[in-house]
mmCIF file of C-alpha atoms in Angstrom:
data_model
loop_
_atom_site.group_PDB
_atom_site.id
_atom_site.type_symbol
_atom_site.label_atom_id
_atom_site.label_comp_id
_atom_site.label_asym_id
_atom_site.label_seq_id
_atom_site.Cartn_x
_atom_site.Cartn_y
_atom_site.Cartn_z
ATOM 1 C CA UNK K 34 19.743 -48.604 83.321
ATOM 2 C CA UNK K 35 22.103 -46.080 81.790
ATOM 3 C CA UNK K 36 25.459 -47.898 81.035
ATOM 4 C CA UNK K 37 28.377 -47.265 78.997
ATOM 5 C CA UNK K 38 28.361 -48.117 75.220
ATOM 6 C CA UNK K 39 31.226 -50.750 75.696
ATOM 7 C CA UNK K 40 29.050 -52.589 78.231
ATOM 8 C CA UNK K 41 26.427 -53.016 75.674
ATOM 9 C CA UNK K 42 28.542 -53.432 72.544
ATOM 10 C CA UNK K 43 31.227 -55.922 74.035
ATOM 11 C CA UNK K 44 28.526 -58.224 74.956
ATOM 12 C CA UNK K 45 27.104 -58.036 71.303
ATOM 13 C CA UNK K 46 30.661 -58.333 69.931
ATOM 14 C CA UNK K 47 31.217 -61.635 71.986
ATOM 15 C CA UNK K 48 27.942 -63.195 71.129
ATOM 16 C CA UNK K 49 27.561 -61.909 67.360
ATOM 17 C CA UNK K 50 24.443 -59.781 67.196
ATOM 18 C CA UNK K 51 23.749 -56.069 66.383
ATOM 19 C CA UNK K 52 22.291 -53.387 68.564
ATOM 20 C CA UNK K 53 20.268 -50.568 67.045
ATOM 21 C CA UNK K 54 21.559 -47.161 67.832
ATOM 22 C CA UNK K 55 18.458 -44.864 67.435
ATOM 23 C CA UNK K 56 18.705 -41.141 67.137
ATOM 24 C CA UNK K 57 16.182 -38.869 68.653
ATOM 25 C CA UNK K 58 15.247 -35.176 68.694
ATOM 26 C CA UNK K 59 12.176 -35.191 70.983
ATOM 27 C CA UNK K 60 10.297 -37.028 73.718
ATOM 28 C CA UNK K 61 8.064 -38.865 71.206
ATOM 29 C CA UNK K 62 11.124 -40.367 69.388
ATOM 30 C CA UNK K 63 12.717 -41.424 72.722
ATOM 31 C CA UNK K 64 9.536 -42.653 74.130
ATOM 32 C CA UNK K 65 9.014 -45.031 71.260
ATOM 33 C CA UNK K 66 12.526 -46.307 71.483
ATOM 34 C CA UNK K 67 12.334 -47.162 75.098
ATOM 35 C CA UNK K 68 8.693 -48.752 74.605
ATOM 36 C CA UNK K 69 10.153 -50.904 71.753
ATOM 37 C CA UNK K 70 13.158 -52.113 73.786
ATOM 38 C CA UNK K 71 10.709 -52.986 76.519
ATOM 39 C CA UNK K 72 8.400 -54.942 74.065
ATOM 40 C CA UNK K 73 11.474 -56.822 72.530
ATOM 41 C CA UNK K 74 13.479 -56.964 75.665
ATOM 42 C CA UNK K 75 16.420 -55.606 73.961
ATOM 43 C CA UNK K 76 19.365 -53.300 74.856
ATOM 44 C CA UNK K 77 19.518 -49.934 72.995
ATOM 45 C CA UNK K 78 21.730 -47.147 72.179
ATOM 46 C CA UNK K 79 20.076 -43.700 72.030
ATOM 47 C CA UNK K 80 21.801 -41.003 70.017
ATOM 48 C CA UNK K 81 21.643 -37.263 69.941
ATOM 49 C CA UNK K 82 23.532 -35.239 67.109
ATOM 50 C CA UNK K 83 25.044 -31.831 67.673
ATOM 51 C CA UNK K 84 22.046 -30.616 65.778
ATOM 52 C CA UNK K 85 19.615 -32.387 68.029
ATOM 53 C CA UNK K 86 21.231 -31.308 71.176
ATOM 54 C CA UNK K 87 21.169 -27.558 69.675
ATOM 55 C CA UNK K 88 17.367 -28.152 69.174
ATOM 56 C CA UNK K 89 16.591 -29.750 72.439
ATOM 57 C CA UNK K 90 19.172 -28.405 74.796
ATOM 58 C CA UNK K 91 21.863 -31.003 76.206
ATOM 59 C CA UNK K 92 20.222 -30.736 79.727
ATOM 60 C CA UNK K 93 17.080 -31.755 78.038
ATOM 61 C CA UNK K 94 18.478 -34.565 75.960
ATOM 62 C CA UNK K 95 20.342 -36.111 78.941
ATOM 63 C CA UNK K 96 17.497 -35.478 81.371
ATOM 64 C CA UNK K 97 14.886 -37.369 79.269
ATOM 65 C CA UNK K 98 17.248 -40.339 78.918
ATOM 66 C CA UNK K 99 17.853 -40.462 82.615
ATOM 67 C CA UNK K 100 14.209 -40.390 83.473
ATOM 68 C CA UNK K 101 13.262 -43.029 81.029
ATOM 69 C CA UNK K 102 16.374 -45.182 81.966
ATOM 70 C CA UNK K 103 15.011 -45.017 85.656
ATOM 71 C CA UNK K 104 11.425 -45.864 84.531
ATOM 72 C CA UNK K 105 12.772 -48.935 82.692
ATOM 73 C CA UNK K 106 15.687 -50.310 84.731
ATOM 74 C CA UNK K 107 15.630 -53.475 83.134
ATOM 75 C CA UNK K 108 16.703 -52.155 79.773
ATOM 76 C CA UNK K 109 20.542 -51.556 79.148
ATOM 77 C CA UNK K 110 20.745 -48.060 77.475
ATOM 78 C CA UNK K 111 23.732 -46.039 76.464
ATOM 79 C CA UNK K 112 23.339 -42.340 75.433
ATOM 80 C CA UNK K 113 25.658 -41.548 72.558
ATOM 81 C CA UNK K 114 26.835 -38.415 70.993
ATOM 82 C CA UNK K 115 26.475 -38.786 67.195
ATOM 83 C CA UNK K 116 28.978 -37.433 64.852
ATOM 84 C CA UNK K 117 30.940 -35.208 67.447
ATOM 85 C CA UNK K 118 32.978 -32.818 65.422
ATOM 86 C CA UNK K 119 35.467 -31.582 68.055
ATOM 87 C CA UNK K 120 37.108 -32.487 71.234
ATOM 88 C CA UNK K 121 35.181 -29.651 72.848
ATOM 89 C CA UNK K 122 31.895 -31.065 71.576
ATOM 90 C CA UNK K 123 32.625 -34.445 73.009
ATOM 91 C CA UNK K 124 33.892 -32.990 76.277
ATOM 92 C CA UNK K 125 30.537 -31.131 76.713
ATOM 93 C CA UNK K 126 28.632 -34.276 76.046
ATOM 94 C CA UNK K 127 30.699 -36.149 78.598
ATOM 95 C CA UNK K 128 30.569 -33.649 81.211
ATOM 96 C CA UNK K 129 26.791 -33.488 80.694
ATOM 97 C CA UNK K 130 26.155 -37.243 81.313
ATOM 98 C CA UNK K 131 26.565 -38.908 77.904
ATOM 99 C CA UNK K 132 27.975 -42.389 78.357
ATOM 100 C CA UNK K 133 29.555 -42.828 74.855
ATOM 101 C CA UNK K 134 30.587 -40.249 72.292
ATOM 102 C CA UNK K 135 31.474 -40.483 68.687
ATOM 103 C CA UNK K 136 34.393 -38.140 67.399
ATOM 104 C CA UNK K 137 34.047 -37.855 63.716
ATOM 105 C CA UNK K 138 37.393 -36.844 62.184
ATOM 106 C CA UNK K 139 36.997 -39.136 59.116
ATOM 107 C CA UNK K 140 37.152 -36.149 56.808
ATOM 108 C CA UNK K 141 40.682 -35.290 57.982
ATOM 109 C CA UNK K 142 43.846 -36.933 56.853
ATOM 110 C CA UNK K 143 44.430 -40.251 58.749
ATOM 111 C CA UNK K 144 47.151 -38.725 61.178
ATOM 112 C CA UNK K 145 44.938 -35.810 62.173
ATOM 113 C CA UNK K 146 42.021 -38.402 62.718
ATOM 114 C CA UNK K 147 44.277 -40.423 64.969
ATOM 115 C CA UNK K 148 45.334 -37.376 67.104
ATOM 116 C CA UNK K 149 41.812 -36.007 67.474
ATOM 117 C CA UNK K 150 40.604 -39.352 68.436
ATOM 118 C CA UNK K 151 43.324 -40.031 70.762
ATOM 119 C CA UNK K 152 42.480 -36.848 72.666
ATOM 120 C CA UNK K 153 38.888 -37.654 73.130
ATOM 121 C CA UNK K 154 39.625 -41.226 74.103
ATOM 122 C CA UNK K 155 42.005 -40.027 76.716
ATOM 123 C CA UNK K 156 39.361 -37.795 78.271
ATOM 124 C CA UNK K 157 36.478 -40.090 77.886
ATOM 125 C CA UNK K 158 38.129 -42.999 79.374
ATOM 126 C CA UNK K 159 39.046 -41.136 82.487
ATOM 127 C CA UNK K 160 35.458 -40.573 83.127
ATOM 128 C CA UNK K 161 34.293 -44.155 82.288
ATOM 129 C CA UNK K 162 32.805 -43.024 78.760
ATOM 130 C CA UNK K 163 33.181 -45.190 75.629
ATOM 131 C CA UNK K 164 34.327 -43.690 72.218
ATOM 132 C CA UNK K 165 33.478 -44.430 68.699
ATOM 133 C CA UNK K 166 35.377 -43.099 65.710
ATOM 134 C CA UNK K 167 35.145 -43.500 61.908
ATOM 135 C CA UNK K 168 37.335 -44.436 58.969
ATOM 136 C CA UNK K 169 36.560 -43.783 55.462
ATOM 137 C CA UNK K 170 34.071 -41.750 53.801
ATOM 138 C CA UNK K 171 30.240 -42.582 53.623
ATOM 139 C CA UNK K 172 29.166 -41.840 50.121
ATOM 140 C CA UNK K 173 27.651 -45.164 48.743
ATOM 141 C CA UNK K 174 29.108 -47.600 46.039
ATOM 142 C CA UNK K 175 27.845 -47.019 42.693
ATOM 143 C CA UNK K 176 27.833 -49.425 39.807
ATOM 144 C CA UNK K 177 30.461 -47.527 37.695
ATOM 145 C CA UNK K 178 32.857 -46.761 40.495
ATOM 146 C CA UNK K 179 36.525 -47.709 39.745
ATOM 147 C CA UNK K 180 38.693 -49.820 41.981
ATOM 148 C CA UNK K 181 40.948 -46.737 42.846
ATOM 149 C CA UNK K 182 37.688 -44.564 43.575
ATOM 150 C CA UNK K 183 36.333 -47.500 45.769
ATOM 151 C CA UNK K 184 39.622 -47.718 47.777
ATOM 152 C CA UNK K 185 39.647 -44.001 48.253
ATOM 153 C CA UNK K 186 36.219 -43.889 49.711
ATOM 154 C CA UNK K 187 36.069 -47.161 51.715
ATOM 155 C CA UNK K 188 37.882 -48.112 54.781
ATOM 156 C CA UNK K 189 41.489 -49.469 54.384
ATOM 157 C CA UNK K 190 41.819 -52.679 56.736
ATOM 158 C CA UNK K 191 45.491 -51.809 57.301
ATOM 159 C CA UNK K 192 44.718 -48.219 58.406
ATOM 160 C CA UNK K 193 41.811 -49.714 60.493
ATOM 161 C CA UNK K 194 44.229 -51.904 62.383
ATOM 162 C CA UNK K 195 46.827 -49.119 62.954
ATOM 163 C CA UNK K 196 44.174 -46.710 64.041
ATOM 164 C CA UNK K 197 42.635 -48.933 66.703
ATOM 165 C CA UNK K 198 46.069 -49.807 68.118
ATOM 166 C CA UNK K 199 47.108 -46.104 68.080
ATOM 167 C CA UNK K 200 43.829 -44.575 69.603
ATOM 168 C CA UNK K 201 42.589 -47.395 71.870
ATOM 169 C CA UNK K 202 39.004 -46.430 70.573
ATOM 170 C CA UNK K 203 36.261 -48.711 71.704
ATOM 171 C CA UNK K 204 34.237 -49.130 68.632
ATOM 172 C CA UNK K 205 34.951 -48.262 65.071
ATOM 173 C CA UNK K 206 32.649 -47.232 62.177
ATOM 174 C CA UNK K 207 34.361 -48.435 58.879
ATOM 175 C CA UNK K 208 32.936 -47.173 55.471
ATOM 176 C CA UNK K 209 31.727 -50.120 53.572
ATOM 177 C CA UNK K 210 29.332 -48.579 51.122
ATOM 178 C CA UNK K 211 26.479 -46.971 52.974
ATOM 179 C CA UNK K 212 25.608 -43.386 53.070
ATOM 180 C CA UNK K 213 23.536 -41.277 55.330
ATOM 181 C CA UNK K 214 19.942 -40.192 54.611
ATOM 182 C CA UNK K 215 17.199 -41.689 52.686
ATOM 183 C CA UNK K 216 18.991 -41.425 49.243
ATOM 184 C CA UNK K 217 21.788 -44.077 49.443
ATOM 185 C CA UNK K 218 22.123 -45.810 46.271
ATOM 186 C CA UNK K 219 21.835 -44.967 42.471
ATOM 187 C CA UNK K 220 21.728 -48.634 41.270
ATOM 188 C CA UNK K 221 21.366 -51.690 43.318
ATOM 189 C CA UNK K 222 22.403 -51.609 46.944
ATOM 190 C CA UNK K 223 26.047 -52.864 47.406
ATOM 191 C CA UNK K 224 28.168 -53.462 50.497
ATOM 192 C CA UNK K 225 31.610 -54.416 50.860
ATOM 193 C CA UNK K 226 31.380 -57.541 53.236
ATOM 194 C CA UNK K 227 34.754 -58.855 52.462
ATOM 195 C CA UNK K 228 36.369 -55.551 53.469
ATOM 196 C CA UNK K 229 34.162 -55.637 56.604
ATOM 197 C CA UNK K 230 35.258 -59.153 57.621
ATOM 198 C CA UNK K 231 38.915 -58.168 57.224
ATOM 199 C CA UNK K 232 38.626 -55.085 59.270
ATOM 200 C CA UNK K 233 36.849 -57.160 61.875
ATOM 201 C CA UNK K 234 39.718 -59.741 61.949
ATOM 202 C CA UNK K 235 42.304 -57.016 62.240
ATOM 203 C CA UNK K 236 40.621 -55.086 65.045
ATOM 204 C CA UNK K 237 38.731 -57.618 66.986
ATOM 205 C CA UNK K 238 36.602 -54.718 68.402
ATOM 206 C CA UNK K 239 32.879 -53.906 68.164
ATOM 207 C CA UNK K 240 32.136 -52.307 64.598
ATOM 208 C CA UNK K 241 29.522 -49.799 63.664
ATOM 209 C CA UNK K 242 27.332 -49.476 60.554
ATOM 210 C CA UNK K 243 26.300 -45.825 59.555
ATOM 211 C CA UNK K 244 23.684 -45.049 57.037
ATOM 212 C CA UNK K 245 21.716 -48.213 57.921
ATOM 213 C CA UNK K 246 18.224 -47.157 57.387
ATOM 214 C CA UNK K 247 16.315 -49.836 55.518
ATOM 215 C CA UNK K 248 13.065 -47.774 54.488
ATOM 216 C CA UNK K 249 10.724 -50.997 54.804
ATOM 217 C CA UNK K 250 8.160 -51.156 51.995
ATOM 218 C CA UNK K 251 5.253 -50.738 54.332
ATOM 219 C CA UNK K 252 6.819 -47.471 55.570
ATOM 220 C CA UNK K 253 7.549 -46.368 52.135
ATOM 221 C CA UNK K 254 3.987 -46.927 51.130
ATOM 222 C CA UNK K 255 2.544 -45.243 54.237
ATOM 223 C CA UNK K 256 4.571 -42.148 53.576
ATOM 224 C CA UNK K 257 3.809 -42.039 49.760
ATOM 225 C CA UNK K 258 -0.012 -42.678 50.382
ATOM 226 C CA UNK K 259 -0.237 -39.552 52.630
ATOM 227 C CA UNK K 260 1.399 -37.384 49.741
ATOM 228 C CA UNK K 261 4.987 -37.711 50.823
ATOM 229 C CA UNK K 262 7.900 -37.874 48.214
ATOM 230 C CA UNK K 263 10.968 -40.137 48.621
ATOM 231 C CA UNK K 264 12.192 -39.559 45.214
ATOM 232 C CA UNK K 265 12.858 -43.304 44.518
ATOM 233 C CA UNK K 266 15.058 -43.555 47.506
ATOM 234 C CA UNK K 267 16.481 -47.152 48.451
ATOM 235 C CA UNK K 268 17.557 -48.182 51.766
ATOM 236 C CA UNK K 269 19.752 -51.012 53.107
ATOM 237 C CA UNK K 270 17.869 -54.222 52.718
ATOM 238 C CA UNK K 271 17.272 -56.410 55.861
ATOM 239 C CA UNK K 272 19.325 -59.233 54.406
ATOM 240 C CA UNK K 273 22.165 -56.726 54.030
ATOM 241 C CA UNK K 274 21.983 -55.777 57.585
ATOM 242 C CA UNK K 275 21.981 -59.336 58.673
ATOM 243 C CA UNK K 276 24.871 -60.174 56.650
ATOM 244 C CA UNK K 277 26.786 -56.956 58.002
ATOM 245 C CA UNK K 278 26.102 -58.298 61.608
ATOM 246 C CA UNK K 279 27.565 -61.898 60.577
ATOM 247 C CA UNK K 280 30.598 -59.819 59.321
ATOM 248 C CA UNK K 281 31.234 -58.211 62.597
ATOM 249 C CA UNK K 282 28.850 -55.237 62.881
ATOM 250 C CA UNK K 283 27.541 -54.726 66.431
ATOM 251 C CA UNK K 284 26.106 -51.114 66.503
ATOM 252 C CA UNK K 285 23.658 -50.169 63.667
ATOM 253 C CA UNK K 286 22.626 -46.423 63.425
ATOM 254 C CA UNK K 287 19.025 -45.970 62.575
ATOM 255 C CA UNK K 288 17.384 -42.395 61.967
ATOM 256 C CA UNK K 289 15.611 -41.940 58.814
ATOM 257 C CA UNK K 290 13.293 -44.904 59.185
ATOM 258 C CA UNK K 291 11.859 -43.442 62.347
ATOM 259 C CA UNK K 292 11.387 -40.102 60.844
ATOM 260 C CA UNK K 293 9.457 -41.316 57.877
ATOM 261 C CA UNK K 294 7.310 -43.793 59.798
ATOM 262 C CA UNK K 295 6.436 -40.888 62.185
ATOM 263 C CA UNK K 296 5.673 -38.373 59.607
ATOM 264 C CA UNK K 297 3.490 -40.762 57.593
ATOM 265 C CA UNK K 298 1.082 -40.993 60.536
ATOM 266 C CA UNK K 299 1.127 -37.279 61.159
ATOM 267 C CA UNK K 300 0.274 -36.822 57.577
ATOM 268 C CA UNK K 301 -2.333 -39.554 57.740
ATOM 269 C CA UNK K 302 -4.170 -37.822 60.660
ATOM 270 C CA UNK K 303 -3.945 -34.377 59.032
ATOM 271 C CA UNK K 304 -5.472 -35.720 55.739
ATOM 272 C CA UNK K 305 -8.193 -37.581 57.362
ATOM 273 C CA UNK K 306 -9.314 -34.996 59.748
ATOM 274 C CA UNK K 307 -8.363 -31.338 58.660
ATOM 275 C CA UNK K 308 -10.255 -30.059 61.762
ATOM 276 C CA UNK K 309 -7.823 -31.936 64.090
ATOM 277 C CA UNK K 310 -5.392 -29.809 66.276
ATOM 278 C CA UNK K 311 -4.883 -31.957 69.212
ATOM 279 C CA UNK K 312 -1.106 -32.869 69.128
ATOM 280 C CA UNK K 313 -1.697 -36.142 70.989
ATOM 281 C CA UNK K 314 -3.913 -37.274 68.075
ATOM 282 C CA UNK K 315 -1.025 -36.896 65.846
ATOM 283 C CA UNK K 316 1.846 -37.973 68.099
ATOM 284 C CA UNK K 317 0.526 -41.134 69.464
ATOM 285 C CA UNK K 318 0.071 -42.912 66.196
ATOM 286 C CA UNK K 319 3.461 -41.563 65.138
ATOM 287 C CA UNK K 320 5.192 -43.002 68.201
ATOM 288 C CA UNK K 321 3.354 -46.255 67.626
ATOM 289 C CA UNK K 322 4.610 -46.502 63.978
ATOM 290 C CA UNK K 323 8.080 -45.734 65.015
ATOM 291 C CA UNK K 324 7.833 -48.447 67.894
ATOM 292 C CA UNK K 325 6.866 -51.180 65.293
ATOM 293 C CA UNK K 326 9.799 -50.017 62.920
ATOM 294 C CA UNK K 327 12.254 -50.318 66.079
ATOM 295 C CA UNK K 328 10.938 -53.646 67.259
ATOM 296 C CA UNK K 329 11.180 -55.093 63.868
ATOM 297 C CA UNK K 330 14.803 -53.816 63.568
ATOM 298 C CA UNK K 331 15.804 -55.347 66.834
ATOM 299 C CA UNK K 332 14.452 -58.785 65.674
ATOM 300 C CA UNK K 333 16.586 -58.360 62.340
ATOM 301 C CA UNK K 334 19.600 -57.527 64.098
ATOM 302 C CA UNK K 335 19.491 -60.209 66.676
ATOM 303 C CA UNK K 336 19.208 -58.010 69.998
ATOM 304 C CA UNK K 337 15.669 -58.881 70.844
ATOM 305 C CA UNK K 338 15.684 -60.956 73.960
ATOM 306 C CA UNK K 339 19.223 -59.776 74.955
ATOM 307 C CA UNK K 340 18.432 -57.154 77.664
#
């Protein structure tokens, strides 16, 4: 059942669990996400970035989600625009059928971020669509970062409180030390949980963790065993994700893990049978690998059984 992002995340906010927000770029990724939700009896948020929309076409992205949400009406699902860069981009997604949008103006000065977010919120709410915004910069916390540098990169709780009051945004992504992609940390992973808890106390709305791929060991090993190279990358450990949920995170963005798991299986099939060219022989095990990762993440975040 296709619903607004708020319908899913307010429940998670009240009951204290996290919901995975899984990016997709094709049918195979989306099908694995829905099958995992069915297996785990979990609500889901599926996300398409502007790049994914350019690749698929916005009508295809929306159409696939609508078809699968009708196929599995027992699963609450929201369709979110991930990292919308402008009002026009968000409006296009809303008009096409997205039920949630993210306006990412975090790289702009605070006042400009507020103004851009308010504009999107006003239009989205008039259409029954939820809005996500971001404060701070996702760069990762290094061992040698100074206090001043840390404060410049991470979310300011005072600004978070003011931002939510000014914009009426539905959920907020506060930068607490993660970064996008597979290559997150130069040293040991670190997240500022105290800062997260203060932001939650000040805003009292669902919070979002970006850059939350974990790269589980079995996924890493499968990718490396088939000739892949992750360049010593480190993801966010499961215990960190669970601590983040305890601190107030309710939406957890996941993309890299799915790609790595899928490609490990595609590489394996190609390596084991160089004569194989039936796409189904590559994509079926790829989908199964993604589904395993997604179900595991739903269990870690606490959304399993919450549909």
